[in-house]
Every structure is written in structure tokens, then in C-alpha cells.
Tab-separated table of C-alpha atoms in Angstrom:
chain	number	residue	atom	x	y	z
A	368	ILE	CA	157.758	95.108	41.644
A	369	LEU	CA	154.508	97.095	41.846
A	370	ILE	CA	154.101	95.872	45.436
A	371	GLN	CA	157.115	97.663	46.950
A	372	HIS	CA	156.232	101.071	48.391
A	373	VAL	CA	158.752	103.649	47.196
A	374	ASP	CA	158.779	107.068	48.840
A	375	THR	CA	162.015	108.793	47.870
A	376	LYS	CA	163.075	112.243	46.719
A	377	ALA	CA	163.112	110.851	43.178
A	378	SER	CA	159.598	109.347	43.310
A	379	GLN	CA	158.113	112.444	44.928
A	380	SER	CA	159.800	114.730	42.401
A	381	ALA	CA	158.753	112.634	39.384
A	382	LEU	CA	155.151	112.384	40.581
A	383	ALA	CA	155.183	116.187	40.940
A	384	GLY	CA	156.140	116.405	37.235
A	385	ALA	CA	159.873	117.095	37.566
A	386	GLU	CA	162.868	115.367	36.003
A	387	GLY	CA	166.241	115.101	37.669
A	388	THR	CA	169.475	113.282	38.323
A	389	GLY	CA	171.300	113.111	41.609
A	390	GLU	CA	172.291	111.124	44.634
A	391	ILE	CA	169.285	109.985	46.627
A	392	ILE	CA	168.569	107.638	49.482
A	393	GLY	CA	166.965	104.738	47.638
A	394	TYR	CA	163.967	102.725	48.786
A	395	ARG	CA	166.311	100.358	50.664
A	396	GLY	CA	167.828	103.267	52.602
A	397	VAL	CA	171.118	103.144	50.679
A	398	PRO	CA	172.610	106.156	48.849
A	399	THR	CA	172.422	105.695	45.086
A	400	LEU	CA	172.785	107.800	41.967
A	401	ALA	CA	169.558	107.889	39.978
A	402	SER	CA	167.680	109.708	37.247
A	403	TRP	CA	163.921	110.214	37.396
A	404	GLY	CA	161.018	111.693	35.511
A	405	PRO	CA	157.230	111.678	35.234
A	406	LEU	CA	155.295	109.247	33.077
A	407	SER	CA	151.555	109.253	32.395
A	408	ILE	CA	149.785	106.251	30.906
A	409	ALA	CA	146.037	106.346	30.357
A	410	GLY	CA	145.734	109.163	32.878
A	411	VAL	CA	147.636	107.312	35.594
A	412	LYS	CA	150.689	109.084	36.995
A	413	TRP	CA	153.867	107.030	37.258
A	414	ALA	CA	157.385	107.844	38.358
A	415	LEU	CA	160.147	106.436	36.163
A	416	ILE	CA	163.348	105.973	38.186
A	417	ALA	CA	166.587	104.453	36.879
A	418	LYS	CA	169.646	103.698	38.925
A	419	ILE	CA	172.633	105.077	37.052
A	420	ASP	CA	174.810	102.003	37.675
A	421	GLU	CA	172.215	99.887	35.843
A	422	LEU	CA	172.297	102.364	32.950
A	423	ILE	CA	176.088	102.090	32.753
A	424	LYS	CA	175.870	98.286	32.786
A	425	GLN	CA	173.374	98.441	29.921
A	426	LEU	CA	175.729	100.705	27.964
A	427	GLU	CA	178.488	98.111	28.427
A	428	GLU	CA	176.187	95.355	27.107
A	429	ASP	CA	175.078	97.512	24.158
A	430	TRP	CA	178.710	98.320	23.344
A	431	ALA	CA	179.676	94.634	23.364
A	432	LYS	CA	176.828	93.795	20.952
A	433	ALA	CA	177.728	96.760	18.742
A	434	LEU	CA	181.323	95.561	18.413
A	435	VAL	CA	180.188	92.111	17.282
A	436	ASN	CA	177.592	93.568	14.890
A	437	ARG	CA	179.851	96.416	13.680
A	438	ASP	CA	177.110	98.843	14.656
A	439	GLN	CA	179.000	102.128	14.310
A	440	ALA	CA	176.036	104.300	15.330
A	441	THR	CA	175.811	102.536	18.706
A	442	ILE	CA	179.582	102.629	19.149
A	443	ASP	CA	179.525	106.389	18.449
A	444	ARG	CA	176.712	106.862	20.989
A	445	ILE	CA	178.672	105.083	23.724
A	446	ALA	CA	182.342	105.905	23.021
A	447	ALA	CA	183.156	109.628	23.032
A	448	PRO	CA	185.084	111.083	20.079
A	449	ASP	CA	188.073	111.586	22.425
A	450	TRP	CA	187.883	107.985	23.766
A	451	ILE	CA	191.280	106.299	24.061
A	452	LEU	CA	192.238	102.655	24.577
A	453	THR	CA	195.307	101.439	26.418
A	454	ASP	CA	195.970	97.782	25.670
A	455	SER	CA	197.891	95.246	27.725
A	456	THR	CA	201.166	96.135	25.971
A	457	GLY	CA	200.783	99.821	26.853
A	458	THR	CA	199.896	100.818	23.294
A	459	LEU	CA	197.458	103.715	22.931
A	460	GLN	CA	194.735	103.671	20.288
A	461	THR	CA	192.338	106.521	19.493
A	462	LYS	CA	188.670	106.028	18.716
A	463	ALA	CA	189.343	106.947	15.089
A	464	GLN	CA	191.982	104.199	14.858
A	465	ALA	CA	189.740	101.623	16.560
A	466	ASP	CA	186.805	102.561	14.302
A	467	ALA	CA	189.008	102.223	11.199
A	468	ASP	CA	190.193	98.749	12.271
A	469	LEU	CA	186.602	97.591	12.748
A	470	LYS	CA	185.348	99.190	9.516
A	471	SER	CA	188.194	97.792	7.379
A	472	GLY	CA	187.702	94.282	8.734
A	473	ASP	CA	191.216	94.200	10.216
A	474	LEU	CA	189.493	93.642	13.582
A	475	LYS	CA	186.872	90.892	13.537
A	476	ILE	CA	184.933	90.159	16.716
A	477	GLU	CA	182.848	87.005	16.551
A	478	SER	CA	181.682	87.014	20.166
A	479	PHE	CA	182.099	89.351	23.139
A	480	LYS	CA	180.649	88.346	26.527
A	481	ILE	CA	180.833	90.570	29.616
A	482	ASN	CA	180.824	89.287	33.208
A	483	GLU	CA	181.587	90.488	36.727
A	484	LEU	CA	180.642	94.121	36.074
A	485	LYS	CA	181.200	96.449	38.995
A	486	VAL	CA	180.296	100.132	38.689
A	487	ARG	CA	181.520	102.840	41.059
A	488	MET	CA	180.022	106.307	40.772
A	489	TYR	CA	181.817	109.602	41.481
A	490	GLY	CA	179.392	112.385	40.561
A	491	ASP	CA	179.422	112.668	36.770
A	492	THR	CA	182.068	109.934	36.435
A	493	ALA	CA	181.589	106.161	36.508
A	494	ILE	CA	184.422	103.624	36.767
A	495	VAL	CA	183.560	100.156	35.455
A	496	HIS	CA	185.578	97.018	36.141
A	497	GLY	CA	184.728	93.784	34.409
A	498	LEU	CA	185.771	90.547	32.789
A	499	GLU	CA	185.187	89.954	29.097
A	500	THR	CA	185.567	86.831	27.054
A	501	GLU	CA	185.945	87.306	23.339
A	502	LYS	CA	186.533	85.397	20.162
A	503	SER	CA	188.332	87.774	17.826
A	504	LYS	CA	191.109	88.312	15.304
A	505	TYR	CA	193.215	91.293	14.354
A	506	LYS	CA	194.403	90.696	10.806
A	507	SER	CA	195.896	87.182	11.148
A	508	ASP	CA	196.474	87.319	14.944
A	509	ASN	CA	194.060	85.389	17.147
A	510	LEU	CA	193.108	87.664	20.080
A	511	SER	CA	190.553	85.284	21.575
A	512	GLY	CA	190.624	84.944	25.339
A	513	GLN	CA	189.624	86.586	28.584
A	514	TYR	CA	190.484	90.158	29.526
A	515	ARG	CA	190.033	92.278	32.638
A	516	PHE	CA	189.013	95.796	31.719
A	517	THR	CA	188.404	99.219	33.198
A	518	ASP	CA	186.163	101.725	31.425
A	519	VAL	CA	185.753	105.350	32.460
A	520	PHE	CA	182.396	106.982	31.652
A	521	VAL	CA	181.595	110.675	32.079
A	522	LYS	CA	178.288	112.450	31.830
A	523	ARG	CA	178.435	115.225	29.232
A	524	ASP	CA	175.482	117.235	27.978
A	525	GLY	CA	173.092	114.918	29.790
A	526	ARG	CA	174.423	111.614	28.448
A	527	TRP	CA	176.962	109.049	29.541
A	528	GLN	CA	179.917	108.200	27.287
A	529	SER	CA	183.100	106.218	27.724
A	530	VAL	CA	186.268	108.303	27.482
A	531	ALA	CA	188.884	105.669	28.318
A	532	THR	CA	189.386	101.904	28.342
A	533	HIS	CA	192.249	99.773	29.613
A	534	PHE	CA	192.403	96.017	29.308
A	535	SER	CA	194.789	93.244	30.290
A	536	ARG	CA	194.731	89.628	29.180
A	537	VAL	CA	193.925	87.092	31.890
A	538	GLN	CA	196.724	84.557	31.975
A	539	GLU	CA	195.495	80.977	31.695
């Protein structure tokens, strides 16, 4: 970092004072979805460029921490009001229902670790596949274990939010 020469549409645009989001050819010559903008520190012009897949991965990590900490503001920032969960039994749960379970204490998540994240981008939609290991209870039922999950994120009004989640327990 700081040694790698980067001359992309995003870096040129940001250094010219513009912000944007789009598919670019990254510094390694590979197409990537990125957001960019100008940054000035002590009179020095910088270009701030973020790969969208890294942003989505960070949202997943923030969401996991928010579930453990019962941080409703972060959950609301990441999960859209119309978010819906499909669990491994095929049961559907709305965001309002999931929020109520967490708030009431019916759902208690002690730990929630994410691994093997893979993000695929399709314009303003991101599909995330991953493996999570959790220690949790729903009322008196122990839900602890590993789960494969798929999250669907969409970009609305300039921000990314999850609109759907599906998970299945990994059989031991």
C-alpha cells in the first residue's frame, strides 16, 4: 500500500473531485465494482476507493456483532424493513418478528462467527454465501452449531441493505 501505482477510472475521477460507483477495471486489470470519492488531508489530494465486495463483507461482520450485542440501530442499518428470513425448516420470519425475538430475550446469541464469505455482484444486488458458527438459544432450545447461509443485499438510495436470508444447519 502507498507503493502500488493505481491509475483507474475511479482514481482519476476521485482525484478530479468526483464521487461515483460502478464497474471498473481495477489496478490488477480485473473488473470490479467499486465506489470512489475525493479526500483532501493537509492540502494533499487523495482518492478514496472501496471495493464493494469488501463493503458487503464488512456489513456481514457488523451484523454478526450487532446480533450478539443486541445493537438494534446497527441491525436496522443493515437489514431492510422488508427483510425476510427462511430457516432450514422452510419457516418464514419477518424482520419485525426477528427483532421482537431478540428484544424480548427469546433469542439469545452468545457468539456468532462468520467464515468462508463469498460475494458475487450483479449491479445493485450482491449475493453472499458463507458459513457461520454460533452459540445461541431460542427460548429453551439450543440452536448452537454451524450453518450455511445466503444473504441477498440490494443497493437502495445509495446504501446497501440485506433483503433476504436463508440458512441451513450443517450436519455433523
